[in-house]
Every structure is written in structure tokens, then in C-alpha cells.
CSV table of C-alpha atoms and ligand atoms in Angstrom, one decimal:
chain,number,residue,atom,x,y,z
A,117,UNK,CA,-14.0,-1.9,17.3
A,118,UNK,CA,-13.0,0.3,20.6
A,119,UNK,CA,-15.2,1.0,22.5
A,120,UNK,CA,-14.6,5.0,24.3
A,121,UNK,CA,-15.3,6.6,27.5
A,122,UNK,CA,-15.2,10.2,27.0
A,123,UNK,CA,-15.2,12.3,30.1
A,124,UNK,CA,-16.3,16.0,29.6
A,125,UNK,CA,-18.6,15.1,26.0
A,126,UNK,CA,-19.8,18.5,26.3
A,127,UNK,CA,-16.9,20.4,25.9
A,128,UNK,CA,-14.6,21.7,23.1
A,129,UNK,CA,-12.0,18.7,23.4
A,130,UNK,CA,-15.0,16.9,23.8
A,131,UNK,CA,-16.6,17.7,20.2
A,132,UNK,CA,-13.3,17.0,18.6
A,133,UNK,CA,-13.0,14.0,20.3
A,134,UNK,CA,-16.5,12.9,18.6
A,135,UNK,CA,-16.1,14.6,15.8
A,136,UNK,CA,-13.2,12.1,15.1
A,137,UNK,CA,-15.2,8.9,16.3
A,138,UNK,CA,-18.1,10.0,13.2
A,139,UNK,CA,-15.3,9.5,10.8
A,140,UNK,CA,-14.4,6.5,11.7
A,141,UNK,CA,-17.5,4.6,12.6
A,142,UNK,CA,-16.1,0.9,12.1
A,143,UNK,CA,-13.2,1.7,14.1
A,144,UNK,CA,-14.8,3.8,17.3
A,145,UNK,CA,-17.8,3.4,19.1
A,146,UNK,CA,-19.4,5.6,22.1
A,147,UNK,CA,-19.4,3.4,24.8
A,148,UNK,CA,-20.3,6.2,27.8
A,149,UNK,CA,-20.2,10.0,26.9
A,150,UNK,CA,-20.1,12.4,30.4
A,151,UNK,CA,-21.1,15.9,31.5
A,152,UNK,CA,-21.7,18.2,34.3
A,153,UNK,CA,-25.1,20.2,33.7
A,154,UNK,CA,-25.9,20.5,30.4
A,155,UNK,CA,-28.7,18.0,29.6
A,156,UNK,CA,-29.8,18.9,26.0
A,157,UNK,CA,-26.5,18.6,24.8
A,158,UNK,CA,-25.9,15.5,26.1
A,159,UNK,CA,-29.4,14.4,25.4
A,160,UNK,CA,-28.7,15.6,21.2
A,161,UNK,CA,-25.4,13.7,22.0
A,162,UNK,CA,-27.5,10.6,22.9
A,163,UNK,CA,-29.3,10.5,20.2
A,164,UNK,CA,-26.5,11.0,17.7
A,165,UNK,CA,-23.8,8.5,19.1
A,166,UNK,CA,-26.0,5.8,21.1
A,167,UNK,CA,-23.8,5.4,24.1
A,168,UNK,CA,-24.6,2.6,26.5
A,169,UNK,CA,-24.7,4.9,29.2
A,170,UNK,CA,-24.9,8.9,30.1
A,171,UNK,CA,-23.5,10.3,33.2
A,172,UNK,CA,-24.4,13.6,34.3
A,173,UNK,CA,-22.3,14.4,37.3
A,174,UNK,CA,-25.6,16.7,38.7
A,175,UNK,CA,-27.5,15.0,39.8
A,176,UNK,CA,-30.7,17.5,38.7
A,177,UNK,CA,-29.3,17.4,35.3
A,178,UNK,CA,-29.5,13.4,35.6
A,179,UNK,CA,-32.9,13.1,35.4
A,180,UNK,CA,-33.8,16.1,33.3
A,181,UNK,CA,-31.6,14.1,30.7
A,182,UNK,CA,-33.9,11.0,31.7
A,183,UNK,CA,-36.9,13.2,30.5
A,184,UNK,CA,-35.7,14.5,27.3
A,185,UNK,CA,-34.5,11.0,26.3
A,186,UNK,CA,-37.8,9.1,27.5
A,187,UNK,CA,-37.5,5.2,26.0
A,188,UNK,CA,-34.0,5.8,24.0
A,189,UNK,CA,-31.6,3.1,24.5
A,190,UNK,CA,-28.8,4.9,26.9
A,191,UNK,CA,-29.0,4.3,30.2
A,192,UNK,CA,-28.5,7.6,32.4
A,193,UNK,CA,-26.4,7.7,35.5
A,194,UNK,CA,-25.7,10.2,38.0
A,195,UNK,CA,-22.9,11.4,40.0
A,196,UNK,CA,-18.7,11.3,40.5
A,197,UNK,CA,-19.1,7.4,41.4
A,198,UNK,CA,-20.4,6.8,37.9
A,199,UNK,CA,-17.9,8.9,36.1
A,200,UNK,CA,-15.4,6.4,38.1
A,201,UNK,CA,-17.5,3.3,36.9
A,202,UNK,CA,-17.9,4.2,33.5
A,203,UNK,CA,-14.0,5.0,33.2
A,204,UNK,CA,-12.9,1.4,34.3
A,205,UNK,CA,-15.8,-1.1,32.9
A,206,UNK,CA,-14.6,-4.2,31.5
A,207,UNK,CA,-16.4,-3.1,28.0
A,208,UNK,CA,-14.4,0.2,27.8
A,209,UNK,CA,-10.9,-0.1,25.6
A,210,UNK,CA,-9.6,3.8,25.9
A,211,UNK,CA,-11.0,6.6,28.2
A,212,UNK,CA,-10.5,10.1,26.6
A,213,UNK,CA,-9.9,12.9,29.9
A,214,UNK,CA,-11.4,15.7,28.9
A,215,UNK,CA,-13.1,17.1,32.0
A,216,UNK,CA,-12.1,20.7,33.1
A,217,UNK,CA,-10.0,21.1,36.6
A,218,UNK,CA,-10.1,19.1,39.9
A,219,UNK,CA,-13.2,17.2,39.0
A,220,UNK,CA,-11.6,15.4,36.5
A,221,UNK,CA,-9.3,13.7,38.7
A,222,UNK,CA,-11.2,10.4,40.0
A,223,UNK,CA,-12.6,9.2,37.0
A,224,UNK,CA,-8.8,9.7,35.6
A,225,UNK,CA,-7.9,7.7,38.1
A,226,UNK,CA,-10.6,5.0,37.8
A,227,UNK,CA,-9.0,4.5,34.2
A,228,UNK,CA,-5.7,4.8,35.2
A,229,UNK,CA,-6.2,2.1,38.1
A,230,UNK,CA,-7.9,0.1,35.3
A,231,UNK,CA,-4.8,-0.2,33.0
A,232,UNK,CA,-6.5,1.8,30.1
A,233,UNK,CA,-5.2,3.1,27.3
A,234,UNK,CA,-5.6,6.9,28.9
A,235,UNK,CA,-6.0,10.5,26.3
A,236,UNK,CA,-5.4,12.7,28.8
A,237,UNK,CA,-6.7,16.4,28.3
A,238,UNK,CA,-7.3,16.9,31.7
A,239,UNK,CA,-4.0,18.8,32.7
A,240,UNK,CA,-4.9,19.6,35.8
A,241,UNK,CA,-5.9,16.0,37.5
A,242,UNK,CA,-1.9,15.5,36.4
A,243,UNK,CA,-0.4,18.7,37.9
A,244,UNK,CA,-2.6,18.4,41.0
A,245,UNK,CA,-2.2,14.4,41.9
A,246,UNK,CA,1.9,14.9,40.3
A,247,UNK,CA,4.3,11.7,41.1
A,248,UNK,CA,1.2,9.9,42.9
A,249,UNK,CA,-0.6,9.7,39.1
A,250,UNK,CA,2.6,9.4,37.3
A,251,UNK,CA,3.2,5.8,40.3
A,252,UNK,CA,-0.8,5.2,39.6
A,253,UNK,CA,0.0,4.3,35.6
A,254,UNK,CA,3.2,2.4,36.3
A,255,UNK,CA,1.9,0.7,38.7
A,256,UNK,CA,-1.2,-0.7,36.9
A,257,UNK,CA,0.5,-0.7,32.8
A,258,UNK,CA,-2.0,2.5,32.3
A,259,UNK,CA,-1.5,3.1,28.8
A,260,UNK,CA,-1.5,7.3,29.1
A,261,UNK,CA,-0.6,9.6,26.3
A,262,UNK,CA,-0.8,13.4,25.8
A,263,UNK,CA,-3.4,15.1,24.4
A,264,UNK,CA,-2.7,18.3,24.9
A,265,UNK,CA,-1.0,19.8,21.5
A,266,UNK,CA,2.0,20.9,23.0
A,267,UNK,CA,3.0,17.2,24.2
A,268,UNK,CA,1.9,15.6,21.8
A,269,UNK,CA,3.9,17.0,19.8
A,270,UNK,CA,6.9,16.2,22.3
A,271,UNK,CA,5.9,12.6,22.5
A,272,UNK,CA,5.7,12.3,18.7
A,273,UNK,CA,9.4,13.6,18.4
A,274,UNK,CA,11.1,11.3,21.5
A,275,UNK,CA,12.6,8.2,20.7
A,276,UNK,CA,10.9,5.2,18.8
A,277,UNK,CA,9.0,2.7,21.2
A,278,UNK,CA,9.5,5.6,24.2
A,279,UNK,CA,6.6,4.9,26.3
A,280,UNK,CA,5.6,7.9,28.5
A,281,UNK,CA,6.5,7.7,32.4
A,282,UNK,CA,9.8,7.2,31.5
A,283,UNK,CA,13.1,9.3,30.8
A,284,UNK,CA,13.6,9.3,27.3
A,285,UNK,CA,17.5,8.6,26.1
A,286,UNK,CA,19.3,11.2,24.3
A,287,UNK,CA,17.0,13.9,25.0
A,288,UNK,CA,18.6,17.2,26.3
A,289,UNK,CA,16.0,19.4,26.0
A,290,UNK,CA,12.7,20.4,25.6
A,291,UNK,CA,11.1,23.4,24.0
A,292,UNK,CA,7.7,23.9,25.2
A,293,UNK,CA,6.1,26.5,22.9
A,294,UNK,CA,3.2,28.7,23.4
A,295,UNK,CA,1.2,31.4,21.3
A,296,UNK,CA,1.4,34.3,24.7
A,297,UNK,CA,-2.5,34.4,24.7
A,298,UNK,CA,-4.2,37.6,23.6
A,299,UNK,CA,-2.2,39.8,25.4
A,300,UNK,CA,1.1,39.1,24.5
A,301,UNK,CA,1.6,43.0,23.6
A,302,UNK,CA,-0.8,45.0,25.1
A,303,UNK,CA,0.8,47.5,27.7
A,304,UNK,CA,1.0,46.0,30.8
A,305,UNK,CA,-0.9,49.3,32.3
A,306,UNK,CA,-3.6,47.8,30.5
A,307,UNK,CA,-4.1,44.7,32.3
A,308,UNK,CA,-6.2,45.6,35.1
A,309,UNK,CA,-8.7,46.5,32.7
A,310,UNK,CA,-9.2,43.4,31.0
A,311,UNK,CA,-12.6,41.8,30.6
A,312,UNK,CA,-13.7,38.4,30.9
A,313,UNK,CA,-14.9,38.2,27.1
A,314,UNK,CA,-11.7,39.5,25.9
A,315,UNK,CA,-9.5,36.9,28.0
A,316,UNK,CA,-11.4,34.6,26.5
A,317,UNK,CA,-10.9,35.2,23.2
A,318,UNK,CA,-7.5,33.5,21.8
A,319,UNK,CA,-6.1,34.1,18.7
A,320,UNK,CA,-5.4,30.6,17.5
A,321,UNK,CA,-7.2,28.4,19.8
A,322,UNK,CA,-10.9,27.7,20.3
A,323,UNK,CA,-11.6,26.5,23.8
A,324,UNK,CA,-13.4,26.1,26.9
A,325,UNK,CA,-13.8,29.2,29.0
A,326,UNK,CA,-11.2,28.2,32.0
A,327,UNK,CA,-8.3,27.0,29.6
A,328,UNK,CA,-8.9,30.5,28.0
A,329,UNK,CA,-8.2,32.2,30.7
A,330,UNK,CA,-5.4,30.1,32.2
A,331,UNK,CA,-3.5,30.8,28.4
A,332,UNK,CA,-4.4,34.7,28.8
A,333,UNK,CA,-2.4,34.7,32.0
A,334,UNK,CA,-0.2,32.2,30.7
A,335,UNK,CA,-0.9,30.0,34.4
A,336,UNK,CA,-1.8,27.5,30.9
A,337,UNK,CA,1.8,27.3,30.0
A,338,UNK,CA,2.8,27.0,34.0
A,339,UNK,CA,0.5,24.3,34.5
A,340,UNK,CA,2.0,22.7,30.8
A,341,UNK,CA,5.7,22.9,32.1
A,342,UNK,CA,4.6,20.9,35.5
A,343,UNK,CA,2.9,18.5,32.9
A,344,UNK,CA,5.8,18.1,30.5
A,345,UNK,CA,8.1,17.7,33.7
A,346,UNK,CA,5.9,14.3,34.9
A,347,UNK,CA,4.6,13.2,31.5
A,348,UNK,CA,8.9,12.9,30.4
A,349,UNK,CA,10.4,12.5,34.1
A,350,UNK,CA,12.6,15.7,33.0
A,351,UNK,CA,14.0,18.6,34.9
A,352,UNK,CA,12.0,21.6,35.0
A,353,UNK,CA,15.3,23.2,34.2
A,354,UNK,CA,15.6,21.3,30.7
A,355,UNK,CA,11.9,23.0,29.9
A,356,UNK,CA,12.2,26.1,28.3
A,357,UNK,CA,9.1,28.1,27.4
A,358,UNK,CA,9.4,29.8,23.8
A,359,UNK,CA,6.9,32.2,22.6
A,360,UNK,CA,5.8,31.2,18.9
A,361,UNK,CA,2.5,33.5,18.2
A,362,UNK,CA,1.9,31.9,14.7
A,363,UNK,CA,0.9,28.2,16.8
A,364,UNK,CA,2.2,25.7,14.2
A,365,UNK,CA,5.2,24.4,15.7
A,366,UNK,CA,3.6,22.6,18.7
A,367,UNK,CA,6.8,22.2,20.4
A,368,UNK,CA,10.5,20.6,20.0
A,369,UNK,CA,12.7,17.8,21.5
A,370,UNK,CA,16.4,18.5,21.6
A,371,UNK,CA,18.8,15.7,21.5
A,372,UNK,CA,22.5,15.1,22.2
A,373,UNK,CA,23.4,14.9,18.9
A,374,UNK,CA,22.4,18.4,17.7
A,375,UNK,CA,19.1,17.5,16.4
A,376,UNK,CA,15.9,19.5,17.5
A,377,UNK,CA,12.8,18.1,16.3
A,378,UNK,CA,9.7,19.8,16.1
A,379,UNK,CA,6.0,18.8,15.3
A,380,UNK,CA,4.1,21.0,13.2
A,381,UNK,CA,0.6,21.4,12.2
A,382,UNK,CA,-2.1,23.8,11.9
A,383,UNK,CA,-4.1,24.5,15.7
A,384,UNK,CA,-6.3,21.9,15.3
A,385,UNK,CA,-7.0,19.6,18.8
A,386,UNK,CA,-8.5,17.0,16.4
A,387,UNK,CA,-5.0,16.6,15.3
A,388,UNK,CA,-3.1,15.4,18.5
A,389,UNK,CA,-6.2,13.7,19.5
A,390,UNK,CA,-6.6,11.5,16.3
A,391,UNK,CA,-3.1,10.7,17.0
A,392,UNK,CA,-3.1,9.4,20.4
A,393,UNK,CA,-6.5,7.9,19.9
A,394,UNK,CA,-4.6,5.4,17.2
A,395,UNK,CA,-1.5,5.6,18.4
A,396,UNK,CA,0.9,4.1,16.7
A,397,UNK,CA,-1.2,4.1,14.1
A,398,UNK,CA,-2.0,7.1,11.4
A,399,UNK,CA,-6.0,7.9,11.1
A,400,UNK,CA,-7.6,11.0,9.2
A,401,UNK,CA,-8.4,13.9,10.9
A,402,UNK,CA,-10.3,16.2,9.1
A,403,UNK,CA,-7.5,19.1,10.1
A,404,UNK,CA,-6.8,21.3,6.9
A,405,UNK,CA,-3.1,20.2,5.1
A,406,UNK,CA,-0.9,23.1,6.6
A,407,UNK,CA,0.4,25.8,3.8
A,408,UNK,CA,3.9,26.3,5.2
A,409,UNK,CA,3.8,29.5,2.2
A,410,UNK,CA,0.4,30.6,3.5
A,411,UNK,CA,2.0,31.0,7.1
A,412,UNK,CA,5.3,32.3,5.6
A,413,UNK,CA,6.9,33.3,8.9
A,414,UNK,CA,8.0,31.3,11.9
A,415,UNK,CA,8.7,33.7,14.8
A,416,UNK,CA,9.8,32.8,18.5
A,417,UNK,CA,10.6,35.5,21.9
A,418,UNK,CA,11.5,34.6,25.1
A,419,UNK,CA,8.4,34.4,27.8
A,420,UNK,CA,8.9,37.5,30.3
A,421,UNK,CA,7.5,36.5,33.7
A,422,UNK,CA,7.4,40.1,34.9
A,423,UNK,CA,4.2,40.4,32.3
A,424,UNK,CA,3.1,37.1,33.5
A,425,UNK,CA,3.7,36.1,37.0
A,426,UNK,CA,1.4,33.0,36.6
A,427,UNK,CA,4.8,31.2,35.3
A,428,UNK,CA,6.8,32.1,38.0
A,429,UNK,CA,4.0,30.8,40.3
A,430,UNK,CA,4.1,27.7,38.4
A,431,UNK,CA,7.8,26.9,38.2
A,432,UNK,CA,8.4,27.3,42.2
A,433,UNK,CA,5.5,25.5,43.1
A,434,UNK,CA,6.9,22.5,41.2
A,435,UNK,CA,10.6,23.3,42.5
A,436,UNK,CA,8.7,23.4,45.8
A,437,UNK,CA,6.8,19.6,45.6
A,438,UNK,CA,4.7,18.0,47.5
A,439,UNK,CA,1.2,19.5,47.6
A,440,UNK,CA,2.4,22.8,46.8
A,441,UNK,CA,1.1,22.5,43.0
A,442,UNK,CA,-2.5,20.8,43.9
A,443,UNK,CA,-2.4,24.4,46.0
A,444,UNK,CA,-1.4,25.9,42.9
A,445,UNK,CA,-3.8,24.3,40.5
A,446,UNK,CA,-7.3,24.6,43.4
A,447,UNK,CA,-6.4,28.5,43.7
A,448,UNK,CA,-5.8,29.0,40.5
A,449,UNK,CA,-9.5,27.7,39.4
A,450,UNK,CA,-11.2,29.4,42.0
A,451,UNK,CA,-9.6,32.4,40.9
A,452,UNK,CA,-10.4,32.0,37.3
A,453,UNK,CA,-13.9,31.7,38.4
A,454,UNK,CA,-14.2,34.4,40.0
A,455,UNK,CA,-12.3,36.5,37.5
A,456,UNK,CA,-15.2,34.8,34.8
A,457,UNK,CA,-18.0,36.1,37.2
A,458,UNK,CA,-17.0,39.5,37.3
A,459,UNK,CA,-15.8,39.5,41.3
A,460,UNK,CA,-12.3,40.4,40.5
A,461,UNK,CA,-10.2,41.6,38.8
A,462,UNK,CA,-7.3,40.0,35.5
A,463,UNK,CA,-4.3,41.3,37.9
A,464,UNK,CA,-5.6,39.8,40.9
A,465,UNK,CA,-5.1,36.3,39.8
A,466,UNK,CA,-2.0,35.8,40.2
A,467,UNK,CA,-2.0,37.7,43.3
A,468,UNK,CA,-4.0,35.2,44.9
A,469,UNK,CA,-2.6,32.3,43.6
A,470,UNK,CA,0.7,33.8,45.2
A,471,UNK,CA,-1.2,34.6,48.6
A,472,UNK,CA,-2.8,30.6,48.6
A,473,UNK,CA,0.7,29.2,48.1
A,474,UNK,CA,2.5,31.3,51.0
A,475,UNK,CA,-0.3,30.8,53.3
A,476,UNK,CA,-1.4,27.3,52.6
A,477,UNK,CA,1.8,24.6,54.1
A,478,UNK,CA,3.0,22.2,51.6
A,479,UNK,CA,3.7,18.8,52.5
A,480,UNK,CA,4.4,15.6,51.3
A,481,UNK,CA,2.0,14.6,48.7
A,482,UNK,CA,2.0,10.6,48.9
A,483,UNK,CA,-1.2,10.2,49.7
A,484,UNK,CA,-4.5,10.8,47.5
A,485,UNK,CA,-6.5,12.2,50.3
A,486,UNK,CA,-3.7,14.7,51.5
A,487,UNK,CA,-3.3,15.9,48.2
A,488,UNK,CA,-7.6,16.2,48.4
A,489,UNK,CA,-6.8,17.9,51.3
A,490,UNK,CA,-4.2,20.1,49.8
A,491,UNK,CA,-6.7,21.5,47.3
A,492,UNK,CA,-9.9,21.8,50.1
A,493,UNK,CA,-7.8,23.9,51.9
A,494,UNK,CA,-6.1,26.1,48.8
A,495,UNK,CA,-10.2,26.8,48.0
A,496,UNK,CA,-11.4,27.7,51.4
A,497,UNK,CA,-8.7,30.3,51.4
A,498,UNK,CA,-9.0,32.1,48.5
A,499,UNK,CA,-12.6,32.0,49.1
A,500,UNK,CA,-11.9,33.2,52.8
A,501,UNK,CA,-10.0,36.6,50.8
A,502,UNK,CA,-12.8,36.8,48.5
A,503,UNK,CA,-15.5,37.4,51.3
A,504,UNK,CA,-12.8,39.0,53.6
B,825,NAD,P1,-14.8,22.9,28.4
B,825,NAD,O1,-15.2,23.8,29.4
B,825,NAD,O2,-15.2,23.2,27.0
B,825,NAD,O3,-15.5,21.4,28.7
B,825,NAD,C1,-15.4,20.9,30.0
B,825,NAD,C2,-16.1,19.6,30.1
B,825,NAD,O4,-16.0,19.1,31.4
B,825,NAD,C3,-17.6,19.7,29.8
B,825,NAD,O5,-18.1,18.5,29.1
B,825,NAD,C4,-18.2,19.8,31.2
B,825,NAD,O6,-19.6,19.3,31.2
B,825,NAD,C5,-17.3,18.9,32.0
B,825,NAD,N1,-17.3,19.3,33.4
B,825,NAD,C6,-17.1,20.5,33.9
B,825,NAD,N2,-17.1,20.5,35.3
B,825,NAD,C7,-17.4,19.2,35.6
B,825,NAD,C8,-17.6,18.6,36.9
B,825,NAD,N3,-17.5,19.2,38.0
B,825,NAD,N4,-17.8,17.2,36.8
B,825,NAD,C9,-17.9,16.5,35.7
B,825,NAD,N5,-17.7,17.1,34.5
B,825,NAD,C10,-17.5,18.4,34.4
B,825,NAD,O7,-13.2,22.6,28.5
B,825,NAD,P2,-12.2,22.2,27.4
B,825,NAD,O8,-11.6,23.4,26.8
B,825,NAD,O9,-12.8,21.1,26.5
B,825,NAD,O10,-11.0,21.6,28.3
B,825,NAD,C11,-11.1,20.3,28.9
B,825,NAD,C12,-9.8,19.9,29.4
B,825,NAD,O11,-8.9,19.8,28.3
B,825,NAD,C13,-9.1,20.9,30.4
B,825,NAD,O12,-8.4,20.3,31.4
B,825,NAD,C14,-8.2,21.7,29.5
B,825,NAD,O13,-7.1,22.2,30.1
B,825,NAD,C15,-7.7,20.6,28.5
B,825,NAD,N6,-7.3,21.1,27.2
B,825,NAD,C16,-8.2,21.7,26.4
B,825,NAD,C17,-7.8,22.2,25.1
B,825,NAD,C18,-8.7,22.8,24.2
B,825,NAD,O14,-8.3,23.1,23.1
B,825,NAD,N7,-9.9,23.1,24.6
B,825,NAD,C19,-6.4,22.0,24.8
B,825,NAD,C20,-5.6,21.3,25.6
B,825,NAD,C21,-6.0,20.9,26.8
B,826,MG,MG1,-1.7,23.1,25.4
């Protein structure tokens, strides 16, 4: 039996996560499940998968949880110190990342720190904490591996026995793919009209609200090419972003020899997360068999960063180094934010991200609190515009 931490329970990756664990109940067991504010989830949750322990990371939320459960046998827990605890217990054999942003970055850590096998969702703690993480799982034999479709599907086609961290041999290139997000052909006049509600609709996907968002400015496929550049210890150069709106490729490795291999599937998270979670092992998903006829067509465009900006932003923060993408990533998801709550506008996103990065000094990000301090600072400011 292993025995799971899963960090961000409530959430979308979080239902696939446990959707996977109820088919496979002699092989996976809840061993903590974790959310911010949403108590009768987590207390339905609870009751379902009979974790040893809850953590709410509001502290309200806590002990509203603590009522609805009354006498059950989970023990609730409040608070980022207990995300960190539950992440790195002696009883805990993998730790599935699957918070949303900045916040997920401790308890990452905490596992990381704690040689676990690592899922890691959680793109930004990566792109934020960069070569320090990447250091962090060398340094302790983490176990990580990529749950997020698009490398997973690089790390299933690198080289047998390639363990991520490292630079894998023969490999010249790699094809990130990515659907373009809802707006992939709507007039770019048009953007400065765009609703929340329609950003957050994707066309393949179904997700959280702020992953939504980052794929309908395409900041998603940004933050992806900082990941795949870490997760493979590859040149950002060597990562091309290919537009493929049908979402079945997931992306492609190219190799010395002429071969480009790609891994296919239908968009399905419970797919590269059954995978990594039994890894190098094969388990059933519960994804549909894909119908290569049904699908019929395969296309693929180049990504134009005049339509989205957010990719430019991206790349030059990671050419730039340092803190400069913790600045990226902070302004981005106080941007996204605001953009959800109706203060500004689609087109201003980027805009401020751009503003944060050219304001806020980059430097070197060797150190866990300057790179905390990196993303303080990236927040104040954008707040500081917003109430300008
Ligand atoms: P979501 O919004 O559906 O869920 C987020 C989870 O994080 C919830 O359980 C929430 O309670 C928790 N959370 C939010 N703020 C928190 C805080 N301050 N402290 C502690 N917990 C907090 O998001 P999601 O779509 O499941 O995405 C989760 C992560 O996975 C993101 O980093 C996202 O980029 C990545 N990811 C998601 C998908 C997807 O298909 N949804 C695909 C690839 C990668
Ligand atoms: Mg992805």
C-alpha cells in the first residue's frame, strides 16, 4: 500500500487525483488530503476516503471542518506549517502537488526536502523557486515527476531509465504543444472585451479557474516552457511551442537520430497522473481508449506572441534569471485575480506583468527567502497600480 499526501484535494487535479486512488483501493490509500477554504468539500472528502488527517490552510475553515466532521476518525489541522508536516511524515510514500500558485511552494518543498516520490502539478512553486527546487530534489534523491500533460508526455518519450533533473542524451529538441486557449481566432480587436466566464471556458480542458485563465492568455504555455526548461535542464532555445487545437498529441521529444516521439491520448489529467502515480508501472485510468478515426485530423500553427504577449513575458524572464520569473509568476496571479474579480481588464494582464518585471530588480535567486522576497515585492506593486 502507498500511502498519499495530496495537496490542493479540492481542486480539479485534485478530484482526478482521487478519483484514481477509488480504483485502486489495495494499492492507494489517503493518507492526508488538503485545502484552503472549502470545508464541506473536504468534510464529504473525509468521509469518503478516511484520511488520517485534514489540513485546511484557513484557519476559520479548520474548525468549521472540525464541526461538520464531529467524532469521525481524521484528525483536522490548520495552517501552512501543517501542509509542510503532512508533506514530509514518515507514514507518507508520494505527495501529489496540486495546490494553485505561490502557496503551493513550502509544502512542495517539505516533500521535496523529504526525498518523496513528488507529482508535481503545481507549476508555479517550480517556475517561481527555478534552479533552487531543481538543487532541492538533487540534493535530497526527491523522486519528482511531471504531472502536467504536456511533460508527461515529454518524460514518457526521453530515454529509458532518464530520471528528471537531468539532461537527457540524444535529445535535440523539444515540442511543447498547446491547444491556444479559447481565443486562438477571435480578432485581436476583440480582446479587451473578454469576460471572465468566457476565459474560463477551454475547449478541451476542464480546470481550475487561474490555470484557465493563464491558458486564455497563453502566460500557461510561458510558465510550461520555464517548466520544461528546469524539469529537462534544456535550453529555452531547444523549446518550441506548437499550436495543436485538437489536444491529443501532448507533446514531442526530438532526437539526433531523426526520430520525434510524441505521446498521445485523449485530454484527460487522470491519464498523466495515473502514470506518474505508478511510474514505471502501467495502472488503469478510467480515460476513454482514444479513436484516432473519430479525431481524424492532426493540425499544428506556429504560436504568434504579438496575439499573446504573455509568451514573450515568459521567455525573457527566464533568459533574464534570477528572481526575475518568481516576479513573473507573483504578478501574473495577482493579475489573474483581479482580471477574475472584474477590476481589470483581459488586455491589461500582460501589461502589468510587463510593468512588475521592468520595475521590480532581479537578482540572484540562491536563496529561498530572496526569491520570497522577489514575489512580496512583484505583489505589492501590481497592487500599488491597482489602487494607483
Ligand atoms: P483548482 O483551483 O481547481 O484547485 C486548487 C487547489 O488548491 C484547491 O484544492 C484549493 O483549496 C487549494 N488552494 C488554493 N489556494 C490555496 C492556499 N492559499 N493554500 C492552500 N491551498 C490552496 O486548481 P487546479 O486546476 O486543480 O490546478 C492546481 C495546480 O495544478 C495548478 O498549479 C495548475 O497550474 C496545475 N495544473 C492543473 C491542470 C488541470 O487540468 N486542472 C493541468 C495541469 C496543471
Ligand atoms: Mg499543461
Amino acid at each position: 500500500m502507498k500511502y498519499i499526501t495530496l495537496l490542493g484535494a479540492t481542486g480539479s487535479i485534485g478530484s482526478s487525483v482521487l478519483d484514481i486512488i477509488l480504483r485502486h483501493p489495495q494499492q492507494y490509500s489517503a493518507y492526508a488530503l488538503t485545502a484552503n477554504t472549502n470545508a464541506e468539500h473536504m468534510a464529504n472528502l473525509c468521509r469518503q476516503f478516511r484520511p488520517k488527517y485534514a489540513v485546511m490552510a484557513d484557519t476559520g475553515s479548520a474548525e468549521k471542518l472540525k464541526t461538520l466532521l464531529g467524532y469521525e476518525s481524521t484528525w483536522v489541522l490548520s495552517g501552512e506549517d501543517a501542509l509542510s508536516e503532512v508533506s514530509c511524515s514518515a507514514d507518507v510514500d508520494i505527495v501529489v502537488a496540486a495546490i494553485v500558485g505561490a502557496a503551493g511552494l513550502m509544502p512542495t518543498l517539505s516533500a521535496v526536502r523529504s526525498g518523496k516520490r513528488i507529482l508535481l502539478a503545481n507549476k508555479e512553486a517550480l517556475v517561481m523557486a527555478g534552479a533552487l527546487f531543481m538543487d532541492e530534489v538533487y540534493t535530497h534523491s526527491a523522486e519528482l515527476l511531471p504531472v502536467d500533460s504536456e511533460h508527461n508526455a515529454m518524460f514518457q518519450c526521453m530515454p529509458a531509465n532518464y530520471t528528471v533533473g537531468s539532461r537527457p542524451e540524444g535529445v535535440t529538441q523539444i515540442l511543447l504543444t498547446g491547444s491556444g486557449g479559447p481565443f486562438r481566432e477571435i480578432p485581436l480587436s476583440d480582446f479587451d472585451q473578454v469576460t471572465p466566464e468566457q476565459a474560463k471556458t477551454h475547449p478541451n480542458w476542464n480546470m481550475g479557474p487561474k490555470i484557465s485563465v493563464d491558458s486564455a492568455t497563453m502566460m500557461n504555455k510561458g510558465l510550461e516552457l520555464i517548466e520544461a526548461c528546469r524539469l529537462f535542464d534544456i535550453d529555452d532555445s531547444d523549446v518550441n511551442i506548437v499550436l495543436h487545437k485538437q489536444s491529443i498529441i501532448h507533446s514531442l521529444v526530438a532526437y539526433n537520430d531523426g526520430s520525434v516521439l510524441a505521446q498521445m491520448g485523449n485530454p484527460d489529467m487522470r491519464t498523466p497522473i495515473a502514470n506518474a502515480l505508478a511510474w514505471p508501472d502501467r495502472i488503469e485510468s478510467g480515460v476513454e481508449p482514444l479513436d484516432l478515426i473519430r479525431v481524424s485530423q492532426l493540425n499544428f500553427e506556429l504560436a504568434d506572441e504579438d496575439r499573446f504577449p504573455c509568451l514573450r513575458l515568459a521567455r525573457e524572464a527566464y533568459r533574464q534569471g534570477g528572481t526575475s520569473t518568481a516576479i513573473l509568476n507573483a504578478a501574473n496571479e495577482v493579475a489573474v485575480e483581479n482580471f477574475l474579480a472584474e477590476r481589470i481588464k483581459f488586455t491589461e494582464i500582460p501589461v502589468l506583468i510587463e510593468k512588475t518585471l521592468e520595475n521590480i530588480d532581479s537578482c540572484v535567486a540562491d536563496d529561498l527567502e530572496i526569491i520570497i522576497d522577489a514575489d512580496r515585492k512583484a505583489r505589492f506593486y501590481v497592487e500599488s497600480q491597482l489602487n494607483a
